[in-house]
Amino acid sequence: SDRYTLSFDMGYGHNLTYGSFANFDLGAYMPFNTHFEMQADVRLSTANTYAIGVQMRPKFALPVGEMYIEDRLFTKFFCRDKSLDFVHAISVGYKMQYVNVQLGMTNRVMLPPNSESGGDTFVCEPFDLLYRVEVNVRPTTSVWNLSLALSNVDDYEIERMWQPMFYLGGWYDINDRWRVSLRGKLKLAGMFHLTAHYYASEVRVGTQYRF
């Protein structure tokens, strides 16, 4: 989209660590010009975790589609555990009407719970792989669409490279201003072993207003 957009999502999530919880998401998409866009997201969760993310993307038009460079900053506050994650990611992507492919690297700094009791003040993971493959069933300019994605990153979570997440979603444009969306996420544990088991799932329903 080349229009400024505000979004509000509500969701239900479940994982084997926290059990059931609700999420409330606010987002702003800001396409400043044809060569640069920015996105900011905030999540409040009844699991007593909170996330803030900012994405900045210079873009370059190609004969078919566009290439972009994404610089992403992400912070998640685990207030229930008194811990903090801070992640920086840089990646290169290619996007067209039906496909979005992204590859890059991340570095993570974690403030563990024992930092307040004289333990390590932080833990650093200097390198991890970021990837995303997304396919749409219709052009992105369509009134409605469905998409399927495999990635270890989204607006509110950046996982390690060995922990891919599966996404299924879609949207419908009510009119020129309003859009409604429905998205689901599934995370399995043990993906790179002989067996994979359920760990977490999430469903989000939202509305977007385009200026």
XYZ file of C-alpha atoms in Angstrom, residues 56-60 62 66-72 89-95 100-106 129-133 153:
33
model
C 12.531 1.167 8.360
C 12.656 0.149 4.699
C 14.411 1.928 1.847
C 12.908 0.598 -1.420
C 14.140 0.330 -4.978
C 12.695 -3.066 -10.347
C 10.808 -4.060 -5.836
C 13.856 -4.720 -3.681
C 14.079 -3.353 -0.141
C 16.471 -3.155 2.770
C 14.841 -3.560 6.167
C 16.312 -2.285 9.422
C 14.284 -3.559 12.367
C 17.798 -7.152 12.488
C 19.009 -6.146 9.045
C 17.783 -7.896 5.917
C 17.309 -7.661 2.166
C 14.029 -8.553 0.512
C 12.306 -8.857 -2.834
C 8.588 -8.193 -3.126
C 7.688 -11.672 -0.690
C 11.118 -13.174 0.097
C 13.431 -11.879 2.821
C 16.844 -12.919 4.165
C 19.094 -11.301 6.753
C 20.686 -11.499 10.172
C 19.796 -10.568 13.731
C 19.538 -15.894 10.588
C 16.337 -14.077 9.596
C 14.156 -15.429 6.790
C 10.687 -15.058 5.355
C 8.866 -16.619 2.390
C 9.962 -13.091 12.368
